[in-house]
Amino acid sequence: MRRRTHQLGTLSELNITPLLDIAFVLLIIFMITAPFLAESADLIIPTSKASRDAVDPSKVFTLSINRSGELDLDGAAVSPEALRDAAAALRAQHPDLGILIRADRQLSIQDLVDSMDALKAAGIAKVAVVTKPEG
C-alpha cells in the first residue's frame, strides 16, 4: 500500500503579472486621453489695441531680397549700404510706415538680419517677414 501525502503549502511569492498588466493598460489610457484634456481648457483670449492701431495699407512698403542679396525697396533697386538712407527717406515722408520683408528661402540669415538692422537704424519699428504656409 502506497501512502499518499498531500502537502498543502502556501505560496510565498506574490504573482505581480496581473498587477503590471493593469498598470500598463492604465498608463496607455492616460497617455491617449492627456492631449484631449489639455485641448479642452477654457481660455479667455486677451485683447489688444494693436489690431485697431494697425498700419494703414497705403503706408506699407515691401523690401524684397533675392538669394544673391540684392535689395528692392518698393520697386526700386537699393544697395545694402544705401538701405538705411532710403528707408530713412521713406520714413520722413510717412512717419508711421511699415516694412514687409520678402526674402528668398536660400538667403543667408545674416543678410536678412543686416537688412533688419538697417531698417531699425533708420527708425522703422514696424517690420515683418513674409512667409508662405507649407503644403
mmCIF file of N, CA and C in Angstrom:
data_model
loop_
_atom_site.group_PDB
_atom_site.id
_atom_site.type_symbol
_atom_site.label_atom_id
_atom_site.label_comp_id
_atom_site.label_asym_id
_atom_site.label_seq_id
_atom_site.Cartn_x
_atom_site.Cartn_y
_atom_site.Cartn_z
ATOM 1 N N MET A 1 0.780 -1.157 0.000
ATOM 2 C CA MET A 1 0.000 0.000 0.000
ATOM 3 C C MET A 1 0.853 1.264 0.000
ATOM 4 N N ARG A 2 0.485 2.053 -0.880
ATOM 5 C CA ARG A 2 1.227 3.299 -1.018
ATOM 6 C C ARG A 2 0.585 4.400 -0.220
ATOM 7 N N ARG A 3 1.453 5.136 0.296
ATOM 8 C CA ARG A 3 0.963 6.247 1.066
ATOM 9 C C ARG A 3 1.046 7.536 0.246
ATOM 10 N N ARG A 4 -0.021 8.204 0.212
ATOM 11 C CA ARG A 4 -0.024 9.492 -0.483
ATOM 12 C C ARG A 4 -0.071 10.589 0.545
ATOM 13 N N THR A 5 0.896 11.388 0.457
ATOM 14 C CA THR A 5 0.895 12.520 1.366
ATOM 15 C C THR A 5 0.679 13.781 0.555
ATOM 16 N N HIS A 6 -0.266 14.460 0.926
ATOM 17 C CA HIS A 6 -0.554 15.742 0.283
ATOM 18 C C HIS A 6 -0.042 16.843 1.185
ATOM 19 N N GLN A 7 0.828 17.547 0.616
ATOM 20 C CA GLN A 7 1.319 18.673 1.393
ATOM 21 C C GLN A 7 0.711 19.944 0.811
ATOM 22 N N LEU A 8 -0.037 20.576 1.598
ATOM 23 C CA LEU A 8 -0.619 21.844 1.200
ATOM 24 C C LEU A 8 0.292 22.938 1.733
ATOM 25 N N GLY A 9 1.004 23.536 0.825
ATOM 26 C CA GLY A 9 1.919 24.597 1.239
ATOM 27 C C GLY A 9 1.388 25.948 0.763
ATOM 28 N N THR A 10 1.862 26.951 1.361
ATOM 29 C CA THR A 10 1.457 28.286 0.946
ATOM 30 C C THR A 10 2.459 28.809 -0.076
ATOM 31 N N LEU A 11 1.918 29.603 -0.969
ATOM 32 C CA LEU A 11 2.759 30.201 -1.987
ATOM 33 C C LEU A 11 3.402 31.441 -1.375
ATOM 34 N N SER A 12 4.706 31.413 -1.307
ATOM 35 C CA SER A 12 5.376 32.513 -0.624
ATOM 36 C C SER A 12 5.704 33.686 -1.565
ATOM 37 N N GLU A 13 5.554 33.510 -2.871
ATOM 38 C CA GLU A 13 5.828 34.578 -3.819
ATOM 39 C C GLU A 13 4.518 35.162 -4.325
ATOM 40 N N LEU A 14 4.505 36.475 -4.475
ATOM 41 C CA LEU A 14 3.325 37.168 -4.974
ATOM 42 C C LEU A 14 3.436 37.276 -6.490
ATOM 43 N N ASN A 15 2.385 36.910 -7.181
ATOM 44 C CA ASN A 15 2.374 36.984 -8.650
ATOM 45 C C ASN A 15 1.956 38.400 -9.042
ATOM 46 N N ILE A 16 2.891 39.185 -9.574
ATOM 47 C CA ILE A 16 2.601 40.583 -9.907
ATOM 48 C C ILE A 16 2.288 40.788 -11.389
ATOM 49 N N THR A 17 2.239 39.748 -12.156
ATOM 50 C CA THR A 17 1.951 39.891 -13.585
ATOM 51 C C THR A 17 0.596 40.543 -13.847
ATOM 52 N N PRO A 18 -0.491 40.138 -13.202
ATOM 53 C CA PRO A 18 -1.764 40.826 -13.442
ATOM 54 C C PRO A 18 -1.722 42.296 -13.002
ATOM 55 N N LEU A 19 -0.983 42.582 -11.945
ATOM 56 C CA LEU A 19 -0.863 43.958 -11.485
ATOM 57 C C LEU A 19 -0.130 44.811 -12.509
ATOM 58 N N LEU A 20 0.914 44.282 -13.101
ATOM 59 C CA LEU A 20 1.636 45.009 -14.141
ATOM 60 C C LEU A 20 0.778 45.197 -15.391
ATOM 61 N N ASP A 21 -0.005 44.203 -15.738
ATOM 62 C CA ASP A 21 -0.899 44.332 -16.891
ATOM 63 C C ASP A 21 -1.878 45.488 -16.687
ATOM 64 N N ILE A 22 -2.444 45.577 -15.513
ATOM 65 C CA ILE A 22 -3.391 46.659 -15.220
ATOM 66 C C ILE A 22 -2.674 48.011 -15.245
ATOM 67 N N ALA A 23 -1.479 48.053 -14.682
ATOM 68 C CA ALA A 23 -0.729 49.310 -14.663
ATOM 69 C C ALA A 23 -0.414 49.780 -16.073
ATOM 70 N N PHE A 24 -0.006 48.889 -16.954
ATOM 71 C CA PHE A 24 0.306 49.271 -18.337
ATOM 72 C C PHE A 24 -0.938 49.696 -19.109
ATOM 73 N N VAL A 25 -2.048 49.040 -18.875
ATOM 74 C CA VAL A 25 -3.296 49.439 -19.534
ATOM 75 C C VAL A 25 -3.706 50.836 -19.088
ATOM 76 N N LEU A 26 -3.616 51.105 -17.785
ATOM 77 C CA LEU A 26 -3.946 52.440 -17.285
ATOM 78 C C LEU A 26 -2.985 53.491 -17.828
ATOM 79 N N LEU A 27 -1.717 53.154 -17.942
ATOM 80 C CA LEU A 27 -0.741 54.078 -18.488
ATOM 81 C C LEU A 27 -1.079 54.440 -19.936
ATOM 82 N N ILE A 28 -1.439 53.462 -20.716
ATOM 83 C CA ILE A 28 -1.812 53.708 -22.119
ATOM 84 C C ILE A 28 -3.073 54.555 -22.196
ATOM 85 N N ILE A 29 -4.026 54.280 -21.357
ATOM 86 C CA ILE A 29 -5.270 55.073 -21.358
ATOM 87 C C ILE A 29 -4.973 56.521 -21.011
ATOM 88 N N PHE A 30 -4.144 56.764 -19.995
ATOM 89 C CA PHE A 30 -3.814 58.141 -19.620
ATOM 90 C C PHE A 30 -2.991 58.837 -20.696
ATOM 91 N N MET A 31 -2.119 58.108 -21.364
ATOM 92 C CA MET A 31 -1.324 58.707 -22.440
ATOM 93 C C MET A 31 -2.204 59.118 -23.622
ATOM 94 N N ILE A 32 -3.232 58.362 -23.889
ATOM 95 C CA ILE A 32 -4.123 58.682 -25.000
ATOM 96 C C ILE A 32 -5.046 59.837 -24.651
ATOM 97 N N THR A 33 -5.541 59.882 -23.420
ATOM 98 C CA THR A 33 -6.517 60.915 -23.056
ATOM 99 C C THR A 33 -5.900 62.233 -22.627
ATOM 100 N N ALA A 34 -4.624 62.269 -22.258
ATOM 101 C CA ALA A 34 -4.000 63.505 -21.778
ATOM 102 C C ALA A 34 -4.023 64.636 -22.806
ATOM 103 N N PRO A 35 -3.709 64.393 -24.073
ATOM 104 C CA PRO A 35 -3.768 65.500 -25.040
ATOM 105 C C PRO A 35 -5.178 66.073 -25.207
ATOM 106 N N PHE A 36 -6.186 65.250 -25.105
ATOM 107 C CA PHE A 36 -7.556 65.741 -25.245
ATOM 108 C C PHE A 36 -7.956 66.622 -24.071
ATOM 109 N N LEU A 37 -7.464 66.299 -22.883
ATOM 110 C CA LEU A 37 -7.779 67.112 -21.718
ATOM 111 C C LEU A 37 -7.103 68.480 -21.810
ATOM 112 N N ALA A 38 -5.905 68.535 -22.362
ATOM 113 C CA ALA A 38 -5.193 69.808 -22.477
ATOM 114 C C ALA A 38 -5.860 70.725 -23.493
ATOM 115 N N GLU A 39 -6.430 70.166 -24.560
ATOM 116 C CA GLU A 39 -7.071 70.981 -25.590
ATOM 117 C C GLU A 39 -8.450 71.471 -25.182
ATOM 118 N N SER A 40 -9.022 70.868 -24.194
ATOM 119 C CA SER A 40 -10.378 71.241 -23.826
ATOM 120 C C SER A 40 -10.424 72.344 -22.780
ATOM 121 N N ALA A 41 -9.290 72.952 -22.469
ATOM 122 C CA ALA A 41 -9.269 74.009 -21.465
ATOM 123 C C ALA A 41 -10.000 75.238 -21.988
ATOM 124 N N ASP A 42 -10.801 75.853 -21.125
ATOM 125 C CA ASP A 42 -11.500 77.075 -21.496
ATOM 126 C C ASP A 42 -10.525 78.233 -21.384
ATOM 127 N N LEU A 43 -10.360 78.958 -22.470
ATOM 128 C CA LEU A 43 -9.429 80.073 -22.490
ATOM 129 C C LEU A 43 -10.174 81.365 -22.751
ATOM 130 N N ILE A 44 -9.751 82.385 -22.087
ATOM 131 C CA ILE A 44 -10.239 83.726 -22.361
ATOM 132 C C ILE A 44 -9.087 84.445 -23.043
ATOM 133 N N ILE A 45 -9.253 84.708 -24.321
ATOM 134 C CA ILE A 45 -8.197 85.292 -25.126
ATOM 135 C C ILE A 45 -8.022 86.764 -24.752
ATOM 136 N N PRO A 46 -6.776 87.200 -24.521
ATOM 137 C CA PRO A 46 -6.566 88.604 -24.182
ATOM 138 C C PRO A 46 -6.849 89.518 -25.370
ATOM 139 N N THR A 47 -7.180 90.750 -25.067
ATOM 140 C CA THR A 47 -7.465 91.715 -26.119
ATOM 141 C C THR A 47 -6.274 92.643 -26.290
ATOM 142 N N SER A 48 -6.226 93.294 -27.429
ATOM 143 C CA SER A 48 -5.118 94.193 -27.724
ATOM 144 C C SER A 48 -5.615 95.345 -28.573
ATOM 145 N N LYS A 49 -4.977 96.485 -28.401
ATOM 146 C CA LYS A 49 -5.300 97.633 -29.224
ATOM 147 C C LYS A 49 -4.514 97.601 -30.535
ATOM 148 N N ALA A 50 -3.605 96.659 -30.683
ATOM 149 C CA ALA A 50 -2.732 96.613 -31.855
ATOM 150 C C ALA A 50 -3.520 96.446 -33.148
ATOM 151 N N SER A 51 -4.599 95.680 -33.120
ATOM 152 C CA SER A 51 -5.366 95.474 -34.345
ATOM 153 C C SER A 51 -6.084 96.752 -34.759
ATOM 154 N N ARG A 52 -6.461 97.577 -33.784
ATOM 155 C CA ARG A 52 -7.112 98.846 -34.119
ATOM 156 C C ARG A 52 -6.098 99.884 -34.582
ATOM 157 N N ASP A 53 -4.863 99.751 -34.095
ATOM 158 C CA ASP A 53 -3.815 100.695 -34.463
ATOM 159 C C ASP A 53 -2.909 100.126 -35.544
ATOM 160 N N ALA A 54 -3.432 99.253 -36.366
ATOM 161 C CA ALA A 54 -2.630 98.627 -37.417
ATOM 162 C C ALA A 54 -2.180 99.664 -38.434
ATOM 163 N N VAL A 55 -1.131 99.311 -39.156
ATOM 164 C CA VAL A 55 -0.583 100.218 -40.157
ATOM 165 C C VAL A 55 -1.541 100.309 -41.338
ATOM 166 N N ASP A 56 -1.732 101.511 -41.820
ATOM 167 C CA ASP A 56 -2.564 101.745 -42.992
ATOM 168 C C ASP A 56 -1.930 101.036 -44.191
ATOM 169 N N PRO A 57 -2.699 100.240 -44.951
ATOM 170 C CA PRO A 57 -2.116 99.506 -46.084
ATOM 171 C C PRO A 57 -1.422 100.410 -47.105
ATOM 172 N N SER A 58 -1.810 101.659 -47.204
ATOM 173 C CA SER A 58 -1.145 102.550 -48.151
ATOM 174 C C SER A 58 0.234 102.970 -47.644
ATOM 175 N N LYS A 59 0.523 102.714 -46.367
ATOM 176 C CA LYS A 59 1.820 103.068 -45.793
ATOM 177 C C LYS A 59 2.690 101.843 -45.529
ATOM 178 N N VAL A 60 2.376 100.746 -46.188
ATOM 179 C CA VAL A 60 3.174 99.528 -46.057
ATOM 180 C C VAL A 60 4.016 99.385 -47.313
ATOM 181 N N PHE A 61 5.319 99.268 -47.121
ATOM 182 C CA PHE A 61 6.250 99.129 -48.226
ATOM 183 C C PHE A 61 6.896 97.756 -48.158
ATOM 184 N N THR A 62 7.382 97.278 -49.293
ATOM 185 C CA THR A 62 7.949 95.937 -49.378
ATOM 186 C C THR A 62 9.438 96.007 -49.683
ATOM 187 N N LEU A 63 10.209 95.250 -48.922
ATOM 188 C CA LEU A 63 11.634 95.088 -49.180
ATOM 189 C C LEU A 63 11.842 93.649 -49.632
ATOM 190 N N SER A 64 12.236 93.470 -50.891
ATOM 191 C CA SER A 64 12.483 92.130 -51.422
ATOM 192 C C SER A 64 13.984 91.881 -51.459
ATOM 193 N N ILE A 65 14.370 90.695 -51.028
ATOM 194 C CA ILE A 65 15.783 90.312 -51.027
ATOM 195 C C ILE A 65 15.893 88.974 -51.745
ATOM 196 N N ASN A 66 16.632 88.931 -52.863
ATOM 197 C CA ASN A 66 16.781 87.658 -53.568
ATOM 198 C C ASN A 66 17.938 86.858 -52.976
ATOM 199 N N ARG A 67 18.164 85.665 -53.490
ATOM 200 C CA ARG A 67 19.149 84.774 -52.874
ATOM 201 C C ARG A 67 20.580 85.275 -52.992
ATOM 202 N N SER A 68 20.841 86.179 -53.934
ATOM 203 C CA SER A 68 22.197 86.728 -54.042
ATOM 204 C C SER A 68 22.368 87.982 -53.187
ATOM 205 N N GLY A 69 21.323 88.400 -52.455
ATOM 206 C CA GLY A 69 21.423 89.523 -51.533
ATOM 207 C C GLY A 69 21.075 90.871 -52.132
ATOM 208 N N GLU A 70 20.543 90.886 -53.362
ATOM 209 C CA GLU A 70 20.158 92.148 -53.996
ATOM 210 C C GLU A 70 18.841 92.630 -53.399
ATOM 211 N N LEU A 71 18.775 93.927 -53.088
ATOM 212 C CA LEU A 71 17.618 94.510 -52.407
ATOM 213 C C LEU A 71 16.762 95.298 -53.382
ATOM 214 N N ASP A 72 15.463 95.255 -53.128
ATOM 215 C CA ASP A 72 14.498 96.001 -53.927
ATOM 216 C C ASP A 72 13.487 96.605 -52.944
ATOM 217 N N LEU A 73 13.575 97.923 -52.728
ATOM 218 C CA LEU A 73 12.694 98.590 -51.774
ATOM 219 C C LEU A 73 11.542 99.232 -52.518
ATOM 220 N N ASP A 74 10.394 98.598 -52.442
ATOM 221 C CA ASP A 74 9.156 99.065 -53.066
ATOM 222 C C ASP A 74 9.339 99.384 -54.553
ATOM 223 N N GLY A 75 9.999 98.461 -55.258
ATOM 224 C CA GLY A 75 10.145 98.588 -56.708
ATOM 225 C C GLY A 75 11.425 99.244 -57.161
ATOM 226 N N ALA A 76 12.217 99.803 -56.268
ATOM 227 C CA ALA A 76 13.467 100.461 -56.645
ATOM 228 C C ALA A 76 14.649 99.667 -56.097
ATOM 229 N N ALA A 77 15.621 99.406 -56.966
ATOM 230 C CA ALA A 77 16.809 98.672 -56.542
ATOM 231 C C ALA A 77 17.624 99.539 -55.585
ATOM 232 N N VAL A 78 18.080 98.907 -54.499
ATOM 233 C CA VAL A 78 18.840 99.613 -53.463
ATOM 234 C C VAL A 78 20.022 98.741 -53.084
ATOM 235 N N SER A 79 21.174 99.372 -52.869
ATOM 236 C CA SER A 79 22.323 98.604 -52.391
ATOM 237 C C SER A 79 22.190 98.409 -50.884
ATOM 238 N N PRO A 80 22.810 97.364 -50.338
ATOM 239 C CA PRO A 80 22.717 97.145 -48.885
ATOM 240 C C PRO A 80 23.253 98.325 -48.078
ATOM 241 N N GLU A 81 24.254 99.024 -48.607
ATOM 242 C CA GLU A 81 24.823 100.169 -47.891
ATOM 243 C C GLU A 81 23.857 101.357 -47.892
ATOM 244 N N ALA A 82 23.052 101.500 -48.956
ATOM 245 C CA ALA A 82 22.137 102.640 -49.084
ATOM 246 C C ALA A 82 20.753 102.355 -48.515
ATOM 247 N N LEU A 83 20.540 101.156 -48.001
ATOM 248 C CA LEU A 83 19.217 100.794 -47.492
ATOM 249 C C LEU A 83 18.800 101.694 -46.337
ATOM 250 N N ARG A 84 19.712 101.979 -45.435
ATOM 251 C CA ARG A 84 19.373 102.808 -44.280
ATOM 252 C C ARG A 84 18.906 104.191 -44.721
ATOM 253 N N ASP A 85 19.636 104.811 -45.664
ATOM 254 C CA ASP A 85 19.271 106.154 -46.124
ATOM 255 C C ASP A 85 17.946 106.142 -46.877
ATOM 256 N N ALA A 86 17.722 105.112 -47.701
ATOM 257 C CA ALA A 86 16.466 105.025 -48.449
ATOM 258 C C ALA A 86 15.282 104.811 -47.506
ATOM 259 N N ALA A 87 15.479 103.985 -46.483
ATOM 260 C CA ALA A 87 14.411 103.740 -45.506
ATOM 261 C C ALA A 87 14.150 104.999 -44.683
ATOM 262 N N ALA A 88 15.202 105.752 -44.352
ATOM 263 C CA ALA A 88 15.016 106.990 -43.596
ATOM 264 C C ALA A 88 14.259 108.017 -44.433
ATOM 265 N N ALA A 89 14.513 108.057 -45.752
ATOM 266 C CA ALA A 89 13.784 108.979 -46.629
ATOM 267 C C ALA A 89 12.306 108.601 -46.694
ATOM 268 N N LEU A 90 12.025 107.296 -46.768
ATOM 269 C CA LEU A 90 10.624 106.852 -46.762
ATOM 270 C C LEU A 90 9.958 107.206 -45.435
ATOM 271 N N ARG A 91 10.697 107.051 -44.340
ATOM 272 C CA ARG A 91 10.131 107.352 -43.018
ATOM 273 C C ARG A 91 9.859 108.849 -42.876
ATOM 274 N N ALA A 92 10.667 109.687 -43.521
ATOM 275 C CA ALA A 92 10.428 111.126 -43.464
ATOM 276 C C ALA A 92 9.130 111.492 -44.175
ATOM 277 N N GLN A 93 8.806 110.757 -45.247
ATOM 278 C CA GLN A 93 7.564 111.006 -45.977
ATOM 279 C C GLN A 93 6.361 110.408 -45.256
ATOM 280 N N HIS A 94 6.539 109.240 -44.662
ATOM 281 C CA HIS A 94 5.453 108.509 -43.983
ATOM 282 C C HIS A 94 5.946 108.127 -42.587
ATOM 283 N N PRO A 95 5.674 108.930 -41.573
ATOM 284 C CA PRO A 95 6.226 108.672 -40.234
ATOM 285 C C PRO A 95 5.835 107.325 -39.612
ATOM 286 N N ASP A 96 4.651 106.837 -39.903
ATOM 287 C CA ASP A 96 4.225 105.576 -39.283
ATOM 288 C C ASP A 96 4.158 104.437 -40.304
ATOM 289 N N LEU A 97 5.173 104.331 -41.141
ATOM 290 C CA LEU A 97 5.166 103.298 -42.173
ATOM 291 C C LEU A 97 5.561 101.952 -41.597
ATOM 292 N N GLY A 98 5.256 100.911 -42.339
ATOM 293 C CA GLY A 98 5.635 99.548 -42.003
ATOM 294 C C GLY A 98 6.342 98.925 -43.191
ATOM 295 N N ILE A 99 7.262 98.035 -42.931
ATOM 296 C CA ILE A 99 8.030 97.379 -43.984
ATOM 297 C C ILE A 99 7.783 95.875 -43.906
ATOM 298 N N LEU A 100 7.420 95.274 -45.038
ATOM 299 C CA LEU A 100 7.308 93.825 -45.169
ATOM 300 C C LEU A 100 8.552 93.328 -45.891
ATOM 301 N N ILE A 101 9.253 92.401 -45.278
ATOM 302 C CA ILE A 101 10.460 91.849 -45.893
ATOM 303 C C ILE A 101 10.103 90.526 -46.549
ATOM 304 N N ARG A 102 10.327 90.453 -47.863
ATOM 305 C CA ARG A 102 10.122 89.212 -48.618
ATOM 306 C C ARG A 102 11.501 88.698 -48.999
ATOM 307 N N ALA A 103 11.981 87.703 -48.296
ATOM 308 C CA ALA A 103 13.326 87.181 -48.514
ATOM 309 C C ALA A 103 13.257 85.797 -49.137
ATOM 310 N N ASP A 104 14.211 85.511 -50.007
ATOM 311 C CA ASP A 104 14.326 84.184 -50.605
ATOM 312 C C ASP A 104 14.670 83.178 -49.519
ATOM 313 N N ARG A 105 14.163 81.974 -49.619
ATOM 314 C CA ARG A 105 14.383 80.986 -48.566
ATOM 315 C C ARG A 105 15.822 80.532 -48.475
ATOM 316 N N GLN A 106 16.600 80.708 -49.546
ATOM 317 C CA GLN A 106 18.003 80.301 -49.518
ATOM 318 C C GLN A 106 18.932 81.464 -49.181
ATOM 319 N N LEU A 107 18.361 82.595 -48.807
ATOM 320 C CA LEU A 107 19.146 83.753 -48.420
ATOM 321 C C LEU A 107 19.819 83.485 -47.080
ATOM 322 N N SER A 108 21.047 83.946 -46.963
ATOM 323 C CA SER A 108 21.770 83.813 -45.699
ATOM 324 C C SER A 108 21.016 84.578 -44.614
ATOM 325 N N ILE A 109 20.896 83.981 -43.449
ATOM 326 C CA ILE A 109 20.186 84.634 -42.349
ATOM 327 C C ILE A 109 20.902 85.916 -41.946
ATOM 328 N N GLN A 110 22.208 85.957 -42.129
ATOM 329 C CA GLN A 110 22.962 87.162 -41.786
ATOM 330 C C GLN A 110 22.551 88.327 -42.683
ATOM 331 N N ASP A 111 22.294 88.066 -43.974
ATOM 332 C CA ASP A 111 21.838 89.131 -44.870
ATOM 333 C C ASP A 111 20.480 89.669 -44.429
ATOM 334 N N LEU A 112 19.604 88.789 -43.994
ATOM 335 C CA LEU A 112 18.286 89.211 -43.506
ATOM 336 C C LEU A 112 18.423 90.055 -42.241
ATOM 337 N N VAL A 113 19.259 89.623 -41.317
ATOM 338 C CA VAL A 113 19.456 90.359 -40.072
ATOM 339 C C VAL A 113 20.106 91.714 -40.347
ATOM 340 N N ASP A 114 21.050 91.760 -41.287
ATOM 341 C CA ASP A 114 21.677 93.037 -41.637
ATOM 342 C C ASP A 114 20.647 94.018 -42.190
ATOM 343 N N SER A 115 19.737 93.533 -43.009
ATOM 344 C CA SER A 115 18.688 94.395 -43.557
ATOM 345 C C SER A 115 17.751 94.891 -42.458
ATOM 346 N N MET A 116 17.408 94.007 -41.529
ATOM 347 C CA MET A 116 16.548 94.413 -40.423
ATOM 348 C C MET A 116 17.255 95.434 -39.525
ATOM 349 N N ASP A 117 18.564 95.271 -39.337
ATOM 350 C CA ASP A 117 19.327 96.246 -38.551
ATOM 351 C C ASP A 117 19.345 97.608 -39.231
ATOM 352 N N ALA A 118 19.475 97.610 -40.564
ATOM 353 C CA ALA A 118 19.476 98.874 -41.304
ATOM 354 C C ALA A 118 18.124 99.570 -41.167
ATOM 355 N N LEU A 119 17.037 98.806 -41.213
ATOM 356 C CA LEU A 119 15.711 99.394 -41.057
ATOM 357 C C LEU A 119 15.532 99.956 -39.647
ATOM 358 N N LYS A 120 16.034 99.243 -38.659
ATOM 359 C CA LYS A 120 15.935 99.728 -37.278
ATOM 360 C C LYS A 120 16.759 100.998 -37.101
ATOM 361 N N ALA A 121 17.936 101.034 -37.724
ATOM 362 C CA ALA A 121 18.775 102.230 -37.631
ATOM 363 C C ALA A 121 18.111 103.428 -38.300
ATOM 364 N N ALA A 122 17.242 103.162 -39.287
ATOM 365 C CA ALA A 122 16.517 104.243 -39.956
ATOM 366 C C ALA A 122 15.311 104.694 -39.133
ATOM 367 N N GLY A 123 15.047 104.028 -38.025
ATOM 368 C CA GLY A 123 13.941 104.419 -37.154
ATOM 369 C C GLY A 123 12.624 103.754 -37.475
ATOM 370 N N ILE A 124 12.660 102.676 -38.243
ATOM 371 C CA ILE A 124 11.433 101.961 -38.599
ATOM 372 C C ILE A 124 11.247 100.813 -37.613
ATOM 373 N N ALA A 125 10.155 100.873 -36.865
ATOM 374 C CA ALA A 125 9.903 99.870 -35.831
ATOM 375 C C ALA A 125 8.951 98.776 -36.287
ATOM 376 N N LYS A 126 8.122 99.068 -37.272
ATOM 377 C CA LYS A 126 7.122 98.089 -37.723
ATOM 378 C C LYS A 126 7.678 97.328 -38.918
ATOM 379 N N VAL A 127 8.298 96.182 -38.617
ATOM 380 C CA VAL A 127 8.933 95.348 -39.632
ATOM 381 C C VAL A 127 8.391 93.934 -39.475
ATOM 382 N N ALA A 128 8.043 93.310 -40.607
ATOM 383 C CA ALA A 128 7.552 91.928 -40.582
ATOM 384 C C ALA A 128 8.197 91.151 -41.723
ATOM 385 N N VAL A 129 8.355 89.852 -41.506
ATOM 386 C CA VAL A 129 8.908 88.977 -42.531
ATOM 387 C C VAL A 129 7.757 88.159 -43.115
ATOM 388 N N VAL A 130 7.633 88.195 -44.431
ATOM 389 C CA VAL A 130 6.553 87.477 -45.116
ATOM 390 C C VAL A 130 6.965 86.025 -45.280
ATOM 391 N N THR A 131 6.066 85.118 -44.913
ATOM 392 C CA THR A 131 6.311 83.686 -45.082
ATOM 393 C C THR A 131 5.172 83.077 -45.877
ATOM 394 N N LYS A 132 5.398 81.880 -46.342
ATOM 395 C CA LYS A 132 4.383 81.153 -47.094
ATOM 396 C C LYS A 132 4.074 79.858 -46.317
ATOM 397 N N PRO A 133 2.804 79.527 -46.150
ATOM 398 C CA PRO A 133 2.480 78.295 -45.424
ATOM 399 C C PRO A 133 2.972 77.066 -46.169
ATOM 400 N N GLU A 134 3.372 76.047 -45.398
ATOM 401 C CA GLU A 134 3.817 74.798 -46.020
ATOM 402 C C GLU A 134 2.640 74.067 -46.634
ATOM 403 N N GLY A 135 2.966 73.275 -47.632
ATOM 404 C CA GLY A 135 1.908 72.448 -48.213
ATOM 405 C C GLY A 135 1.486 72.921 -49.480
#
